[in-house]
Amino acid sequence: MGQNESAPAGTGVTAGAGAGKPGLNPEEVAQMSFGEFNFALASACNEDDLAQFALLWQYIWPVRTEKHPKYDESLMADNCMKQLKYAFRHENSSWREVGVRVCRTFFHLKDARDKLMRLDFMSSMMLLTMPEQGGEENAEEGEQVLKQEEFQLLAAETILEMADYPEFADALCSTSVLNFLCIALNQVPASVEIATSTFVKISSNPQNLPVFLSGSVGDILESFFKSTTYARPQDENKHAQWAKDISALSGCAHTMGTLIKYGYACQVDLATIGGIFASRPDSVRLVAECARLFYWICRSSDDLWETLMDSAGGSAEGLDNFLLKLAQTWEGAVNVHKKLKLQSEGELQDFLVDDIDRSRIIEMDSEEFKDKVAYAEMRLCYLNCLLWVLLPLSSVRWRLRDFGLEDLHHAFELREQVLLQVILGTVRYLLDLPEVQDCSELVSFFGEQLLICIDMAVQGAFPDSLLRLLLDGVTILSLQRGMQTMLAEFNIWGKLNTLVNTWQERNADVEQARKIKIAVLRVQSQVAAHPSHRLGWVAKGLDPSEVYPPRAEFEEQLQKWALGTDESFTTIATLLLTVFQERKFQRPPEEMQSTIVSILDWWQANSTSRYEEEKEAADDPRLAGGSQVDETGRYTMSLTQKLAVCMERVAERRSLGSIQTLDYCAPYECVLALCLVSRLALEPKFKRLLFNVALEPLLGCVCTGIWAEAREAAATLANLMWVPDVDRDCLVCWLKLDGSVTVDAANVLLPVKAGNPKAVDIGKAMYRSTWGIEFVKDSWVTLHPNGLKTYNVPGLLTTASPMDTFQATSLSPYHWLDDPPDPRHFTVSCWFYWPLRNEANIKEVQKCVLLQSSPPEQFTQIYVDFETDDEGVWTVVDHSGTVRPLNTPKLLRGWHLLAFVSSTSRSTAQPFHGTKLYLDAWSVKVEDVWVLNDFYAVGNDAGGKCPFGTIADFRIYARCLSVDEVQSMSTTDNTDNHPDKLARRLATMDAATILAQRLDVPDSAAECLRALGSLATVSSQRVKIFNACGRQTMRLLDSPMP
């Protein structure tokens, strides 16, 4: 800049001000040293010569510009601040004005900023905004008002500039400054844009937000937002102010959005937002900021549906219109995004115009163009994230679908890190919500997009600074069983290992590397914990030895982590190694009790079901010494209290996410711990221990744990009821026939009824209840499509994942931890009513078949032959097909027990070689004869012509019952000693109500339904279960997940 050129407006004077003053000219001032200049300033101050003072700064400006910043630093070192202090603290407003304007030119120096803060520059400047005493006597009232507005505008501009520097932060957050900005926003139209821009800058530091509330800034912003017109005026003379208003509206929306983002209460007129979307204004920035504001409103809303209705005027028609306009706004944003990707000026003609002055063209690659592109990307980002937040509402989802909403992936194409952070943060937030997990297509979409990002990260094409946020999303994703399958197909284990290695090659930050590695380990551990991945026999259609990740390599990796000193790594690695190394649990349960109890104790102490207790104890340490403490001194809630918390969450539509619990609990580790416990719960030898110590904490976890941990707790309960009961009964089939024909109370099979067996007549049933079914012609029960073999028990009900089908699981046999049951050790028992035939069918039915094996042999294994003897001959058919009639005593009318024990000399219960048939207390032994261990049809042959008659309480054990056990069964007249103690105990603990609360997420719903199905084998629970979740269960029947 030449020496005679004008200084910027910040100096407060024009080039010709003070002209004619003797002894002062621009050339002489420009030749002054900084000491001489400072002396001249002091002289002007001593003489109180404002004109001299102002011209000195005017004339020195070219020198300051040429020697920037050295000359300014020299002036500061020579204490020019003393003269500036004289100016901005002067009683005359004109002096203060010049002082303020000049001080602004020194804001770039930290030393100057520090000195101005010590000199209370802010308070002196704020005096300018107040009416000058005596002003009305010295000037016309109109001129005074104009001058006052000019000073207010100067103060607003100065405050806006000060907001760029942290040294001024405390002063800017003072009540006087915030009040002034509110006044400027409401009363000085020229400064509305400046005031809201200042609010945007101040609010960028979350620590400043509390002062907004104490100063009622939020209310002022809401009032301005609601009352300002956003529609383009018809009068051209109003366009200039309208342009400022639009910019101010954008800044206002941004500030309110920031307040809401950080959890500060801020009232927003939702109808205004709805109106802005409906009008689809030209301003890209306004739409972008409103999309951001509404995104944070919806994300923070306790009732999203109510929020939408308020935005749409409260009517269904208004909502349809609002969502239509929102979809159209999104479509417009996508079209612009596609054109910007092409970077073709011809395609961007509509975009290359000023939003306010539509006649003015914007040049590509100009700063104005770049700013508009930035707001276009911001609009796309927040609209996309907003729509994701709305999609879990089914009634909104189908409306948006009907309005042609599509292409919801474009946000992931953005590369601006600030926007990517919002996008990934939104995905992480949504994946952690139970209601989103119910929207399977949305979860799968997020999974696919996150995996694309993982691939980019492996290739180094993804910002390293956002890698942890990306991994957070994948970590939450990995909690869901369906996504665990997707991640395995993606080879997430190999990809993440590569990712860690490549990241470390680019970065030396040890702590960041640790956090990335723990996130990677969490993902890999959850994928490995999927039933099909950790247990080969659960895998459908795969080699039973095939697991994921590759076991040898993964275990080697885990061993290294387990030997480390970082507890976060050692806990997960140790738990997972314990899960994998099942052979440890082949020892007697007495030897494993301390290990299992220690795992359960650790789990209970760190479970997410303790989130409420841990949070309350952290907020109020006195609770730790209160009356509600367990044996370890931990504050704990009762099961009744936990159920109350669960129901309260449901009523208030609150949910607990994994991220939320990390400060107090160990969600990922606890899921692994329960994976192990649920596996052990399948084994008869561990059921007694878990029955004694684990039922209440498991139910408590179902109540208040995060959905993934609640899923594993429900799975453990269901597994405990699989092959009941608590005394190593090895009961693999139990048709109680207590009113239901096809319910297997052993929870192993899914029997299928053929024909129409009849309920027992009233007064004739067993146990003085409703137990008993009469098999008639063409009726029977098929136990399993391939026949039940007690040594090869189907594993179809050992796990329940939303995407599994019974067709896929029915062929998978269970793999016992110990040796499988001996094929020749089993017991079949049932009660039957004699005589088997009645007057109606006595001539037609000549053979009454109790059991038949599966095709192709289809041996009629146990039957009564009436063809050779009208009294009936009990007959067995051995494994070779040889018919073996037995001599048995005559039976009296009424109920009798049949028990069929197959044994060998290896049996500890009944060591003999062959088969023994019991009729009540009487028995007959057939040496060296065994019936085929393959049970297909019960109550008839597969042709339906040989109905057995009336039976009840049909059981098949995968072991030999002892003589005492059979004798005890034959003398019982009630159900007190039946092998469903575990299910009955759960019934007394209100398990039906608890399990019914967690049907909100498909993953937990599948396991809770499995547990509820097992609990429903207790007849007293069936009505209760239906009342608790019948409607929800009917809704789940329409789920797209099998």
Coordinates of C-alpha atoms in Angstrom, one line a residue, residues 374-788:
A374 CA -19.2 -26.2 1.8
Y375 CA -22.8 -25.3 2.8
A376 CA -24.2 -27.6 0.1
E377 CA -22.2 -30.5 1.6
M378 CA -23.3 -29.5 5.0
R379 CA -26.9 -29.5 3.8
L380 CA -26.5 -33.0 2.3
C381 CA -24.8 -34.3 5.5
Y382 CA -27.3 -33.1 8.0
L383 CA -30.4 -33.9 5.8
N384 CA -29.0 -37.4 5.3
C385 CA -28.3 -37.9 9.0
L386 CA -31.7 -36.4 9.9
L387 CA -33.5 -38.9 7.6
W388 CA -31.5 -41.7 9.1
V389 CA -32.8 -40.6 12.6
L390 CA -36.4 -40.6 11.3
L391 CA -36.3 -44.0 9.6
P392 CA -36.7 -46.2 12.7
L393 CA -40.2 -44.8 13.0
S394 CA -42.2 -47.2 10.9
S395 CA -45.0 -44.8 10.2
V396 CA -42.5 -42.2 9.0
R397 CA -40.5 -44.8 7.0
W398 CA -43.4 -45.9 4.8
R399 CA -44.5 -42.3 4.2
L400 CA -41.0 -41.3 3.0
R401 CA -40.9 -44.4 0.9
D402 CA -44.2 -43.4 -0.8
F403 CA -42.7 -40.0 -1.4
G404 CA -39.9 -41.5 -3.4
L405 CA -37.1 -41.2 -0.8
E406 CA -34.0 -43.0 -2.0
D407 CA -30.2 -42.7 -2.3
L408 CA -29.6 -42.4 1.5
H409 CA -25.9 -43.3 1.1
H410 CA -24.6 -40.0 -0.4
A411 CA -23.4 -38.6 3.0
F412 CA -20.8 -41.4 3.0
E413 CA -19.3 -39.9 -0.2
L414 CA -18.4 -36.6 1.6
R415 CA -14.8 -36.2 2.6
E416 CA -14.8 -33.1 4.8
Q417 CA -13.6 -34.4 8.1
V418 CA -16.0 -32.3 10.2
L419 CA -18.9 -33.7 8.2
L420 CA -17.6 -37.3 8.3
Q421 CA -17.4 -36.9 12.1
V422 CA -21.1 -36.1 12.2
I423 CA -21.9 -38.9 9.8
L424 CA -20.0 -41.6 11.8
G425 CA -21.3 -40.1 15.0
T426 CA -24.8 -40.5 13.8
V427 CA -24.3 -44.1 12.7
R428 CA -22.7 -44.9 16.1
Y429 CA -25.6 -43.3 17.9
L430 CA -28.3 -45.0 15.9
L431 CA -26.7 -48.5 16.0
D432 CA -26.7 -48.2 19.8
L433 CA -30.5 -47.7 19.9
P434 CA -32.7 -50.7 20.4
E435 CA -35.4 -49.3 18.1
V436 CA -32.9 -49.1 15.3
Q437 CA -31.9 -52.7 15.7
D438 CA -35.5 -53.5 14.9
C439 CA -35.0 -51.9 11.5
S440 CA -32.9 -54.7 9.9
E441 CA -32.4 -53.1 6.5
L442 CA -31.1 -49.9 8.0
V443 CA -28.6 -51.8 10.2
S444 CA -27.4 -53.8 7.2
F445 CA -27.0 -50.6 5.2
F446 CA -24.9 -49.0 8.0
G447 CA -22.9 -52.2 8.1
E448 CA -22.2 -52.2 4.4
Q449 CA -21.2 -48.5 4.5
L450 CA -18.9 -48.9 7.5
L451 CA -17.2 -51.9 5.9
I452 CA -16.5 -49.7 2.8
C453 CA -14.9 -47.2 5.1
I454 CA -12.8 -50.0 6.7
D455 CA -11.6 -50.9 3.3
M456 CA -10.7 -47.3 2.6
A457 CA -8.9 -47.1 6.0
V458 CA -6.9 -50.2 5.1
Q459 CA -5.8 -48.5 1.9
G460 CA -4.9 -45.3 3.7
A461 CA -7.8 -43.4 2.0
F462 CA -9.7 -42.6 5.3
P463 CA -8.7 -39.9 7.8
D464 CA -6.7 -41.4 10.6
S465 CA -8.2 -38.9 13.0
L466 CA -11.6 -40.5 12.6
L467 CA -10.5 -44.1 12.7
R468 CA -11.6 -44.5 16.4
L469 CA -15.0 -43.2 15.6
L470 CA -15.3 -45.5 12.7
L471 CA -14.3 -48.5 14.9
D472 CA -16.8 -47.4 17.5
G473 CA -19.5 -47.9 15.0
V474 CA -18.2 -51.3 13.9
T475 CA -17.8 -52.3 17.5
I476 CA -21.5 -51.7 18.2
L477 CA -22.4 -53.3 15.0
S478 CA -20.5 -56.4 16.0
L479 CA -22.8 -56.9 19.0
Q480 CA -25.6 -58.0 16.7
R481 CA -25.5 -61.6 15.5
G482 CA -26.6 -60.9 12.0
M483 CA -23.9 -58.3 11.6
Q484 CA -21.4 -60.8 13.1
T485 CA -22.1 -63.0 10.2
M486 CA -21.7 -60.2 7.7
L487 CA -18.4 -59.2 9.4
A488 CA -17.1 -62.7 9.2
E489 CA -18.0 -62.9 5.5
F490 CA -16.0 -59.6 5.1
N491 CA -13.0 -61.3 6.9
I492 CA -13.1 -58.6 9.5
W493 CA -10.4 -60.4 11.5
G494 CA -7.9 -60.2 8.6
K495 CA -8.9 -56.7 7.6
L496 CA -8.6 -55.2 11.0
N497 CA -5.2 -56.8 11.6
T498 CA -4.0 -55.2 8.4
L499 CA -5.6 -51.9 9.4
V500 CA -3.7 -51.8 12.7
N501 CA -0.4 -52.6 11.0
T502 CA -0.8 -49.9 8.3
W503 CA -2.0 -47.3 10.9
Q504 CA 1.0 -47.9 13.0
E505 CA 3.3 -47.4 10.0
R506 CA 1.8 -43.9 9.5
N507 CA 1.4 -42.9 13.2
A508 CA 3.7 -43.0 16.3
D509 CA 1.0 -42.1 18.9
V510 CA 1.2 -45.0 21.4
E511 CA -1.9 -44.1 23.3
Q512 CA -4.0 -43.8 20.1
A513 CA -2.6 -47.1 18.9
R514 CA -3.7 -48.7 22.2
K515 CA -7.3 -47.4 21.8
I516 CA -7.5 -48.5 18.2
K517 CA -6.2 -52.0 19.2
I518 CA -8.8 -52.4 22.0
A519 CA -11.6 -51.4 19.6
V520 CA -10.3 -53.9 17.1
L521 CA -10.1 -56.6 19.8
R522 CA -13.7 -55.9 20.8
V523 CA -14.9 -56.3 17.3
Q524 CA -13.0 -59.5 16.7
S525 CA -14.1 -61.0 20.0
Q526 CA -17.8 -60.3 19.4
V527 CA -17.6 -61.8 15.9
A528 CA -15.8 -64.8 17.4
A529 CA -18.5 -65.2 20.0
H530 CA -21.3 -65.8 17.5
P531 CA -22.6 -69.3 18.2
S532 CA -21.9 -70.4 14.6
H533 CA -18.4 -69.0 14.8
R534 CA -17.2 -70.3 18.1
L535 CA -19.1 -73.7 18.0
G536 CA -18.6 -75.5 14.7
W537 CA -21.5 -77.8 15.4
V538 CA -23.9 -74.8 15.4
A539 CA -22.7 -73.7 12.0
K540 CA -25.3 -74.5 9.4
G541 CA -24.1 -76.6 6.5
L542 CA -20.4 -76.2 7.4
D543 CA -17.7 -78.5 8.5
P544 CA -18.1 -78.8 12.4
S545 CA -14.4 -78.1 12.7
E546 CA -14.7 -74.8 10.8
V547 CA -14.8 -71.8 13.0
Y548 CA -14.1 -68.0 12.7
P549 CA -11.7 -66.3 13.0
P550 CA -9.1 -69.1 12.2
R551 CA -8.7 -70.6 15.6
A552 CA -5.0 -71.3 15.8
E553 CA -3.9 -67.9 14.6
F554 CA -6.5 -66.1 16.7
E555 CA -5.6 -68.0 19.8
E556 CA -1.9 -67.2 19.3
Q557 CA -2.9 -63.5 19.1
L558 CA -5.1 -63.8 22.2
Q559 CA -2.3 -65.5 24.2
K560 CA 0.0 -62.5 23.6
W561 CA -2.7 -60.1 24.8
A562 CA -3.5 -62.3 27.8
L563 CA 0.1 -62.2 29.0
G564 CA 0.2 -58.4 28.8
T565 CA -0.3 -55.9 31.6
D566 CA -3.2 -53.9 30.1
E567 CA -6.3 -55.0 31.9
S568 CA -8.6 -54.0 29.0
F569 CA -6.8 -56.5 26.7
T570 CA -6.1 -59.2 29.2
T571 CA -9.8 -59.5 30.3
I572 CA -11.2 -59.9 26.8
A573 CA -8.4 -62.2 25.7
T574 CA -8.6 -64.4 28.8
L575 CA -12.4 -64.7 28.6
L576 CA -12.3 -65.6 24.9
L577 CA -9.6 -68.2 25.4
T578 CA -11.7 -69.7 28.2
V579 CA -14.7 -69.8 25.8
F580 CA -12.6 -71.5 23.1
Q581 CA -10.9 -74.0 25.4
E582 CA -13.9 -76.1 26.3
R583 CA -11.8 -79.0 27.3
K584 CA -11.1 -77.2 30.6
F585 CA -14.7 -77.9 31.6
Q586 CA -14.6 -81.6 30.9
R587 CA -13.6 -82.1 34.6
P588 CA -16.2 -82.9 37.3
P589 CA -18.3 -79.9 38.2
E590 CA -17.0 -79.9 41.8
E591 CA -13.5 -79.1 40.4
M592 CA -14.8 -76.3 38.2
Q593 CA -17.1 -74.7 40.7
S594 CA -14.7 -72.0 42.0
T595 CA -13.8 -71.1 38.4
I596 CA -17.4 -70.7 37.3
V597 CA -18.4 -68.8 40.5
S598 CA -15.4 -66.4 40.0
I599 CA -16.5 -65.7 36.4
L600 CA -20.0 -65.1 37.6
D601 CA -18.9 -62.8 40.3
W602 CA -16.8 -60.8 37.9
W603 CA -19.6 -60.6 35.5
Q604 CA -22.1 -59.4 38.1
A605 CA -19.7 -56.7 39.3
N606 CA -19.2 -55.3 35.8
S607 CA -22.5 -56.1 34.1
T608 CA -24.4 -53.3 32.4
S609 CA -27.4 -54.4 34.5
R610 CA -25.6 -52.5 37.3
Y611 CA -25.5 -49.3 35.3
E612 CA -28.1 -47.6 37.4
E613 CA -26.5 -48.7 40.7
E614 CA -23.0 -47.7 39.6
K615 CA -24.1 -44.3 38.4
E616 CA -26.1 -43.6 41.5
A617 CA -23.2 -44.7 43.7
A618 CA -20.8 -42.5 41.7
D619 CA -23.2 -39.5 42.1
D620 CA -23.9 -40.3 45.8
P621 CA -21.0 -42.2 47.5
R622 CA -23.2 -42.6 50.7
L623 CA -25.1 -45.3 48.9
A624 CA -22.1 -47.6 49.1
G625 CA -22.6 -47.9 52.8
G626 CA -26.4 -48.2 52.8
S627 CA -28.6 -51.1 53.5
Q628 CA -29.0 -52.3 49.9
V629 CA -25.5 -53.9 49.6
D630 CA -24.5 -57.4 48.6
E631 CA -21.9 -59.5 50.3
T632 CA -19.1 -57.6 48.5
G633 CA -20.3 -54.2 49.8
R634 CA -21.7 -53.1 46.4
Y635 CA -24.9 -51.1 46.3
T636 CA -27.4 -53.3 44.5
M637 CA -31.0 -53.3 43.5
S638 CA -33.5 -56.1 44.1
L639 CA -34.9 -57.9 41.1
T640 CA -38.2 -56.1 41.7
Q641 CA -36.5 -52.8 41.6
K642 CA -34.7 -53.7 38.4
L643 CA -38.0 -54.7 36.8
A644 CA -39.4 -51.3 37.8
V645 CA -36.5 -49.6 36.2
C646 CA -37.0 -51.6 33.0
M647 CA -40.7 -50.8 32.8
E648 CA -39.9 -47.1 33.5
R649 CA -37.5 -47.1 30.6
V650 CA -40.1 -48.6 28.4
A651 CA -42.8 -46.1 29.5
E652 CA -40.4 -43.1 29.0
R653 CA -38.9 -44.6 25.8
R654 CA -35.5 -44.5 27.2
S655 CA -32.9 -47.1 26.3
L656 CA -29.4 -48.0 27.5
G657 CA -26.7 -48.1 24.9
S658 CA -23.3 -49.7 25.1
I659 CA -21.4 -46.4 24.7
Q660 CA -23.4 -44.9 27.6
T661 CA -22.3 -47.7 30.0
L662 CA -18.5 -47.7 29.2
D663 CA -17.7 -45.4 32.1
Y664 CA -19.3 -47.6 34.7
C665 CA -19.5 -51.1 33.2
A666 CA -17.7 -53.5 30.8
P667 CA -20.4 -54.3 28.2
Y668 CA -18.3 -56.1 25.6
E669 CA -16.5 -58.2 28.2
C670 CA -19.7 -59.1 29.9
V671 CA -21.2 -60.4 26.7
L672 CA -18.2 -62.7 26.3
A673 CA -18.6 -63.9 29.9
L674 CA -22.2 -64.8 29.4
C675 CA -21.3 -66.5 26.1
L676 CA -19.3 -68.9 28.2
V677 CA -21.9 -69.3 30.9
S678 CA -24.7 -69.9 28.3
R679 CA -22.5 -72.7 26.8
L680 CA -22.0 -74.3 30.2
A681 CA -25.8 -74.0 30.9
L682 CA -26.4 -76.6 28.2
E683 CA -24.5 -79.2 30.1
P684 CA -26.5 -81.2 32.7
K685 CA -23.6 -81.3 35.1
F686 CA -23.5 -77.5 35.6
K687 CA -27.2 -76.8 35.8
R688 CA -27.4 -77.3 39.6
L689 CA -24.6 -74.8 40.2
L690 CA -26.2 -72.2 37.9
F691 CA -29.6 -72.9 39.4
N692 CA -28.3 -72.1 42.8
V693 CA -26.3 -68.9 42.1
A694 CA -27.2 -67.4 38.7
L695 CA -31.0 -67.1 38.2
E696 CA -31.6 -63.8 39.9
P697 CA -28.6 -62.0 38.4
L698 CA -29.5 -63.4 34.9
L699 CA -33.1 -62.1 35.2
G700 CA -31.7 -58.8 36.5
C701 CA -29.5 -58.5 33.4
V702 CA -32.5 -59.2 31.1
C703 CA -34.3 -56.4 32.9
T704 CA -31.7 -53.6 32.8
G705 CA -28.7 -54.7 30.8
I706 CA -28.0 -53.5 27.3
W707 CA -29.8 -55.5 24.6
A708 CA -26.7 -57.6 23.6
E709 CA -26.0 -58.6 27.2
A710 CA -29.7 -59.2 27.9
R711 CA -29.7 -61.5 24.8
E712 CA -26.9 -63.6 26.3
A713 CA -28.6 -63.6 29.7
A714 CA -31.9 -64.8 28.1
A715 CA -29.9 -67.4 26.1
T716 CA -28.4 -68.7 29.4
L717 CA -31.8 -69.0 30.9
A718 CA -33.1 -70.8 27.9
N719 CA -30.1 -73.1 27.8
L720 CA -30.7 -74.0 31.5
M721 CA -34.2 -75.2 30.6
W722 CA -32.8 -77.2 27.7
V723 CA -32.4 -80.9 28.6
P724 CA -33.7 -80.3 32.1
D725 CA -33.3 -80.5 35.0
V726 CA -30.9 -79.7 37.9
D727 CA -30.0 -83.3 38.8
R728 CA -28.3 -84.4 35.5
D729 CA -31.5 -85.9 34.3
C730 CA -30.5 -85.9 30.6
L731 CA -34.2 -85.6 29.7
V732 CA -34.1 -85.2 25.9
C733 CA -37.8 -85.4 25.2
W734 CA -40.8 -84.7 27.4
L735 CA -44.3 -84.6 26.0
K736 CA -46.4 -83.6 29.1
L737 CA -49.5 -83.8 27.0
D738 CA -51.1 -81.5 29.5
G739 CA -53.5 -79.9 27.1
S740 CA -50.8 -79.3 24.5
V741 CA -49.8 -82.1 22.2
T742 CA -46.7 -80.7 20.5
V743 CA -44.8 -79.1 23.4
D744 CA -41.6 -80.7 24.3
A745 CA -41.0 -79.7 27.9
A746 CA -37.4 -80.8 27.5
N747 CA -37.0 -77.9 25.1
V748 CA -35.0 -80.0 22.7
L749 CA -37.5 -80.9 19.9
L750 CA -40.2 -79.2 17.9
P751 CA -42.7 -82.1 17.6
V752 CA -45.3 -82.0 14.8
K753 CA -48.8 -83.3 15.3
A754 CA -50.6 -85.4 12.6
G755 CA -54.4 -85.8 12.7
N756 CA -56.5 -84.8 15.6
P757 CA -55.7 -86.6 18.8
K758 CA -58.4 -86.0 21.5
A759 CA -58.0 -84.4 24.9
V760 CA -58.6 -86.8 27.8
D761 CA -62.1 -86.9 29.2
I762 CA -62.9 -84.7 32.2
G763 CA -62.2 -86.6 35.4
K764 CA -60.0 -89.1 33.6
A765 CA -56.8 -87.0 33.4
M766 CA -53.5 -87.7 35.2
Y767 CA -52.3 -85.8 38.3
R768 CA -55.9 -84.6 38.9
S769 CA -55.3 -82.1 36.2
T770 CA -55.6 -82.0 32.4
W771 CA -52.7 -84.4 31.6
G772 CA -53.6 -86.9 28.9
I773 CA -54.1 -87.2 25.2
E774 CA -56.0 -90.0 23.3
F775 CA -54.4 -90.9 20.0
V776 CA -57.0 -92.0 17.6
K777 CA -56.9 -93.2 14.0
D778 CA -54.7 -91.1 11.7
S779 CA -53.2 -89.2 14.6
W780 CA -49.7 -89.2 16.1
V781 CA -46.8 -87.0 17.0
T782 CA -43.6 -86.8 14.9
L783 CA -40.7 -86.1 17.3
H784 CA -38.1 -85.1 14.6
P785 CA -37.9 -85.4 10.8
N786 CA -34.9 -87.7 11.1
G787 CA -35.8 -89.4 14.4
L788 CA -34.6 -88.6 17.8

